[in-house]
Tab-separated table of C-alpha atoms and ligand atoms in Angstrom:
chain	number	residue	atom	x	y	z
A	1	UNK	CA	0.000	0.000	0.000
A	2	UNK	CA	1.214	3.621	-0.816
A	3	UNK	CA	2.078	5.624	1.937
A	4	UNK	CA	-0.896	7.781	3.175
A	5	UNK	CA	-0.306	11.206	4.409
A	6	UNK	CA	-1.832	13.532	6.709
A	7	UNK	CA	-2.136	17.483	5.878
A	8	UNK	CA	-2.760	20.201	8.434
A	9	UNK	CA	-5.396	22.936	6.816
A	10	UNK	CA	-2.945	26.112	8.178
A	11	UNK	CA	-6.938	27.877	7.898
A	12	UNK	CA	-7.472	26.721	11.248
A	13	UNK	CA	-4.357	27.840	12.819
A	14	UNK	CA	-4.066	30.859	15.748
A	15	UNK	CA	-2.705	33.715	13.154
A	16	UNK	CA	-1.491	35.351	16.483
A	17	UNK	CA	0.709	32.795	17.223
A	18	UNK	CA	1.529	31.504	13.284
A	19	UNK	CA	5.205	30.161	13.962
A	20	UNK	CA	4.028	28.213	16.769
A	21	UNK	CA	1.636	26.382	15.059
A	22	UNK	CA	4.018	26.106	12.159
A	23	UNK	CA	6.503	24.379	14.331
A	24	UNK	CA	3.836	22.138	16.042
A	25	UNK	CA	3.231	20.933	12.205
A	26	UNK	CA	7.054	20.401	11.996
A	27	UNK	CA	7.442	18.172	14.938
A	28	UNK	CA	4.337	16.287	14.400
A	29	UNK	CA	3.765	13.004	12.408
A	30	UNK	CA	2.303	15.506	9.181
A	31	UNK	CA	3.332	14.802	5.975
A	32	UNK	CA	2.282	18.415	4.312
A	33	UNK	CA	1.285	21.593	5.115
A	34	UNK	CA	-1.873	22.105	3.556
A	35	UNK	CA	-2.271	26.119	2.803
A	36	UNK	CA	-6.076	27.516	1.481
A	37	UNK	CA	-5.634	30.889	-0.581
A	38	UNK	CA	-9.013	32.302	-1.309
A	39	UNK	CA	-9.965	35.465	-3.403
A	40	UNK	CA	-13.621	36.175	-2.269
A	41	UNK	CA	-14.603	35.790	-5.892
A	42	UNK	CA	-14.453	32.320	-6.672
A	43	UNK	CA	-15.377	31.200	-3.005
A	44	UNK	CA	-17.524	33.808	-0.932
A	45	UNK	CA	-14.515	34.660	1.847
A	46	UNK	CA	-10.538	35.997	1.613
A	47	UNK	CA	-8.348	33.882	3.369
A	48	UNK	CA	-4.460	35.214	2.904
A	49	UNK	CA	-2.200	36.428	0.318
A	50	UNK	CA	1.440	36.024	-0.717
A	51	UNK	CA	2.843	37.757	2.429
A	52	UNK	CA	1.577	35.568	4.665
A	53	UNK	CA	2.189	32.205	2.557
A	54	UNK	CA	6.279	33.978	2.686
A	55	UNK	CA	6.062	33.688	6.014
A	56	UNK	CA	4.807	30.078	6.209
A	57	UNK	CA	7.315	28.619	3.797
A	58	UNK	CA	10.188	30.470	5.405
A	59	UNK	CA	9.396	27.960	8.264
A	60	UNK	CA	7.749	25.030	6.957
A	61	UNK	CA	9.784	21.723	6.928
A	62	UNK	CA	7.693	19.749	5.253
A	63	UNK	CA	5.966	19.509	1.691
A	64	UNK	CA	3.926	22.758	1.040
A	65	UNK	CA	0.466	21.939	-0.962
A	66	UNK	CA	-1.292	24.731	-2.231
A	67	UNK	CA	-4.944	24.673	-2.459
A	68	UNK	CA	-5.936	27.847	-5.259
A	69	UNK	CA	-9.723	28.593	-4.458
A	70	UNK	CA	-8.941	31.874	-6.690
A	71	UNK	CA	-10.396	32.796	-10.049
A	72	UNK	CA	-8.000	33.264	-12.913
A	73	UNK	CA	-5.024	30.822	-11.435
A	74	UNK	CA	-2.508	31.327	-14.385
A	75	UNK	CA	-1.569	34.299	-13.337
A	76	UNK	CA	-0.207	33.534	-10.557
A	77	UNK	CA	1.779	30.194	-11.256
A	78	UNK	CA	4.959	31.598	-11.146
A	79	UNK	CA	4.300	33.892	-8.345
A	80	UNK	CA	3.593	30.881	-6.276
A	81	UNK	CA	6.289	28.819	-7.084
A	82	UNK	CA	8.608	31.654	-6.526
A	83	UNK	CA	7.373	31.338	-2.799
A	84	UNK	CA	7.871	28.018	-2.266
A	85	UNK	CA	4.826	25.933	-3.388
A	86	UNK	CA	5.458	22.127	-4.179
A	87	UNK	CA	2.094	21.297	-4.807
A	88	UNK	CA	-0.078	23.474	-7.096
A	89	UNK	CA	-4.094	22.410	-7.004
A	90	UNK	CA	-6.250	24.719	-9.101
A	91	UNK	CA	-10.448	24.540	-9.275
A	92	UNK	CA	-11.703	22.333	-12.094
A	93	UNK	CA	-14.387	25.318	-12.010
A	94	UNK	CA	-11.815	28.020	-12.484
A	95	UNK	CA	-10.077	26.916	-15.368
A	96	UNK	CA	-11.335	27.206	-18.813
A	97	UNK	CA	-8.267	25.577	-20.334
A	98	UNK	CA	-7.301	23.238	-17.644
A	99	UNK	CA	-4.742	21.079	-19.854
A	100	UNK	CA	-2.788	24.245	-20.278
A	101	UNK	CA	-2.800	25.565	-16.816
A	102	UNK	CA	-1.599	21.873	-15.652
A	103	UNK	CA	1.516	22.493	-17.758
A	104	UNK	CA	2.027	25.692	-16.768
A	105	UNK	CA	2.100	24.392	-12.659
A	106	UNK	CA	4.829	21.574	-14.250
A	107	UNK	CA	6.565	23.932	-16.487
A	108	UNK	CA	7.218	26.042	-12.682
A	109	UNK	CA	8.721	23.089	-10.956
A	110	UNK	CA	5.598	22.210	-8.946
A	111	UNK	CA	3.071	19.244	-9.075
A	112	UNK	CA	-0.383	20.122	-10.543
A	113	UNK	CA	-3.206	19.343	-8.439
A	114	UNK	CA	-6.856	19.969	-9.365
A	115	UNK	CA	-9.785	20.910	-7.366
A	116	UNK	CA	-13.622	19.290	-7.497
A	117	UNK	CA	-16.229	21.169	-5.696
A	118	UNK	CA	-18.810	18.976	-4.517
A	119	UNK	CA	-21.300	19.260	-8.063
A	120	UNK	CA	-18.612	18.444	-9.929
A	121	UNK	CA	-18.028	14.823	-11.475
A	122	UNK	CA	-14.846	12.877	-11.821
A	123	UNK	CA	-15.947	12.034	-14.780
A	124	UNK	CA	-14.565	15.716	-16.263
A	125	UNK	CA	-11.086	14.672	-15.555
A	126	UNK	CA	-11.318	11.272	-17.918
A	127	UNK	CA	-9.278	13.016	-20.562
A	128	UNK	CA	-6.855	14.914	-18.287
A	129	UNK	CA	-6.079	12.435	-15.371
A	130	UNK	CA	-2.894	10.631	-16.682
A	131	UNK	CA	-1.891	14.983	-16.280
A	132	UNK	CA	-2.519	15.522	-13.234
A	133	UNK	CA	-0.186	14.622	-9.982
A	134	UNK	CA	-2.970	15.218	-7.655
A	135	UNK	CA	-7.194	15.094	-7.486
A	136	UNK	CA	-8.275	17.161	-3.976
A	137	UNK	CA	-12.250	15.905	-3.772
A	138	UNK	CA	-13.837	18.753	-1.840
A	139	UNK	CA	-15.802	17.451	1.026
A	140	UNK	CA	-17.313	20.443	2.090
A	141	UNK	CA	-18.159	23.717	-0.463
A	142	UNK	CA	-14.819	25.548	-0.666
A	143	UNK	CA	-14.869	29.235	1.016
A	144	UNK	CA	-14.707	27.975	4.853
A	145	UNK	CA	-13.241	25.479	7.766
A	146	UNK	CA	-15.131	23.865	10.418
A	147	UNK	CA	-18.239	22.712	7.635
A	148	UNK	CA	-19.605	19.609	7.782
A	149	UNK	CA	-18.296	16.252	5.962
A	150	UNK	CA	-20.828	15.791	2.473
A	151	UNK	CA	-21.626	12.159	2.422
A	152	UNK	CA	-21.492	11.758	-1.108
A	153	UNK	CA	-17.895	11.975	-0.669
A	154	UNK	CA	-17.087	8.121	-0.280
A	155	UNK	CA	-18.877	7.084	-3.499
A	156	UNK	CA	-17.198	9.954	-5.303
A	157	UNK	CA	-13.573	8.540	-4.275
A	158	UNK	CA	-14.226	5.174	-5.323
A	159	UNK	CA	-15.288	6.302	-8.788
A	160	UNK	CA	-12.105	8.203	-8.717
A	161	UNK	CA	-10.148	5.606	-7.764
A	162	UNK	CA	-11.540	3.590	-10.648
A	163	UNK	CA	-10.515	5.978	-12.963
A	164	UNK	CA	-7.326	6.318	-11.962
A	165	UNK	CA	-6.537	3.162	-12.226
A	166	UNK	CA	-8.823	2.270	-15.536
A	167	UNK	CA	-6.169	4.781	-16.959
A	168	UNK	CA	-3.104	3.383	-15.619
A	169	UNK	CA	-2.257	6.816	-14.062
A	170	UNK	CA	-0.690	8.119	-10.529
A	171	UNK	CA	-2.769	10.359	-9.119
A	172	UNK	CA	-2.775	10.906	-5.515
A	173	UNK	CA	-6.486	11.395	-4.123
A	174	UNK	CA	-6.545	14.350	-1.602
A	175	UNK	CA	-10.034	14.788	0.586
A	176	UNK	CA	-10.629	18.129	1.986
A	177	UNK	CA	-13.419	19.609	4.439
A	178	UNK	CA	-14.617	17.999	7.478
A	179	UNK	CA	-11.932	15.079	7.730
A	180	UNK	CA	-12.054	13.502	11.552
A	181	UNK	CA	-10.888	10.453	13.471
A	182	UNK	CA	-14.594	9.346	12.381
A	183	UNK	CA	-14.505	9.305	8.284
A	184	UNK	CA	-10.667	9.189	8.096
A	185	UNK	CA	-10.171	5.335	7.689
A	186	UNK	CA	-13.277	4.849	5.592
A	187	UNK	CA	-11.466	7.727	3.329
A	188	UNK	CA	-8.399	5.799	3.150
A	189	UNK	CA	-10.510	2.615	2.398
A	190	UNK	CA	-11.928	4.098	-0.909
A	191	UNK	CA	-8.637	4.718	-1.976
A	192	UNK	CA	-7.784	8.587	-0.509
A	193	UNK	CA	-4.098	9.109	-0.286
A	194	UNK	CA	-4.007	12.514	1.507
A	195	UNK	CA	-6.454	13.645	4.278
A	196	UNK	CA	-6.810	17.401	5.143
A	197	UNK	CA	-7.964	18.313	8.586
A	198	UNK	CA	-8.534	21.870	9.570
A	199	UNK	CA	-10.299	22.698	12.152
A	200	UNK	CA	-10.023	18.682	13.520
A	201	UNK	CA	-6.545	19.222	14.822
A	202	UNK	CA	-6.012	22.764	15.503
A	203	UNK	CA	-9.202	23.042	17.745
A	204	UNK	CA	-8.483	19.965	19.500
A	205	UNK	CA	-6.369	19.997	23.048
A	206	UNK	CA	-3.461	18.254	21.828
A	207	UNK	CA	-3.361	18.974	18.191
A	208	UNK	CA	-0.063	16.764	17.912
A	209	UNK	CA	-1.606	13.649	19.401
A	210	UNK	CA	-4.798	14.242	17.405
A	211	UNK	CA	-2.415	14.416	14.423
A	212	UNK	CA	-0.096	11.041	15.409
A	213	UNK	CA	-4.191	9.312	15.939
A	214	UNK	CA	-5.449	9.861	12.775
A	215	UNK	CA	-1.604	9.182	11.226
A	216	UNK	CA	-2.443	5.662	13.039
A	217	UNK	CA	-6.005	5.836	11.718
A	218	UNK	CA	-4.450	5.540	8.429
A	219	UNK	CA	-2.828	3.086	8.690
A	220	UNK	CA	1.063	4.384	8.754
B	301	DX5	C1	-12.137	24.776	2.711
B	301	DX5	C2	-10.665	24.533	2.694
B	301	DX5	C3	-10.211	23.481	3.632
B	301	DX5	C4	-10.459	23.783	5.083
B	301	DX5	C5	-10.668	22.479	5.774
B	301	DX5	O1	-12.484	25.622	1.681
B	301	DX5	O2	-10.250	24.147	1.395
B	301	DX5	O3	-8.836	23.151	3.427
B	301	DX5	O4	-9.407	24.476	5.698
B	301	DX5	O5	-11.022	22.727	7.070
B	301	DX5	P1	-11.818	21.691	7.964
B	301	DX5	O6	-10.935	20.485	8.121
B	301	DX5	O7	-12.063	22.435	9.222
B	301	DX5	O8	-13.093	21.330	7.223
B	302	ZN	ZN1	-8.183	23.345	1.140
């Protein structure tokens, strides 16, 4: 079995206290940091900008994985590789030439990733899939942390997981929004390689055991 990973949604971190949190991630059993840039036109809130993500990658130690909920991605491809991105992941519903922009992220040095809000089907990437490094299945509508886990979300992954391998490709599966010690294994067991969890660890007591439980969860 591939080795599953665990990524810390930085959206649920105390701002005030940013490079304490940061280092938490960085002694912890997390694989990646996972960081949520939102533009307040493609998903109704603003999260943070390119100041903030210098900051992070100045002290993350671990793989950085971008999650784009922004309208118009290509123009900032560069601009985010420049500051430290290793994983790219742009909406499926921002991208009118999606082929193109997935070069673009490779061209920069990064892996592409693309996004699927909850409407969307799997089925849109048949074409694209052997392209793209990494599928994140939204779990919850993009915009916030702390929603609630959409059901749908376990048939969705196996259907992905069929497609990926009807296609002979090696996609990672990433599942974002409302990931807990309670959906994680059945996740894993549909074939998710990557778990976000927001507001799951951060708001918990002990945010670095919560992380090493649901690293067990998984299975590694
Ligand atoms: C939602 C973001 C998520 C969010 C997950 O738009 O893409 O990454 O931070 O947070 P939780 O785990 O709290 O649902
Ligand atoms: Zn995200």
């Amino acid at each position: 079995m591939s080795q599953k990973r665990i990524a810390p949604s930085i959206l649920a971190a105390d701002f005030v206290n940013l490079q304490r949190d940061i280092e938490m991630v960085n002694a912890s059993n997390a694989d990646w940091f996972h960081i949520d840039i939102m533009d307040g036109v493609f998903v109704p809130n603003i999260s943070f900008g390119m100041p903030v993500l210098k900051a992070i990658t100045k002290h993350a130690r671990k793989t950085v994985d971008v999650h784009l909920m922004i309208v118009e991605p290509d123009r900032y491809i560069q601009t985010f590789a420049d500051l430290g991105a290793d994983v790219l992941t742009v909406h499926f519903e921002a991208c009118t030439h999606l082929h193109r922009t997935l070069q673009a992220i490779k061209d920069a040095g990064m892996k592409a990733g693309v996004a699927l809000n909850p409407h969307t089907s799997v089925d849109h990437l048949e074409e694209v899939i052997n392209d793209v490094d990494l599928v994140c299945v939204m779990s919850v509508n993009p915009g916030f942390g702390g929603q609630r886990f959409i059901e749908n979300t376990y048939d969705k992954v196996k259907r992905l997981k069929a497609l990926i391998e009807r296609r002979g490709a090696s996609t990672l599966i990433e599942i974002d929004g409302g990931v807990n010690d309670k959906n994680a294994k059945a996740l894993i067991e549909k074939g998710a390689d990557v778990l976000v969890a927001g507001s799951f660890v951060f708001k918990s007591e002990d945010p670095i055991s919560t992380i090493k439980n649901l690293k067990e969860i998984v299975g590694q």
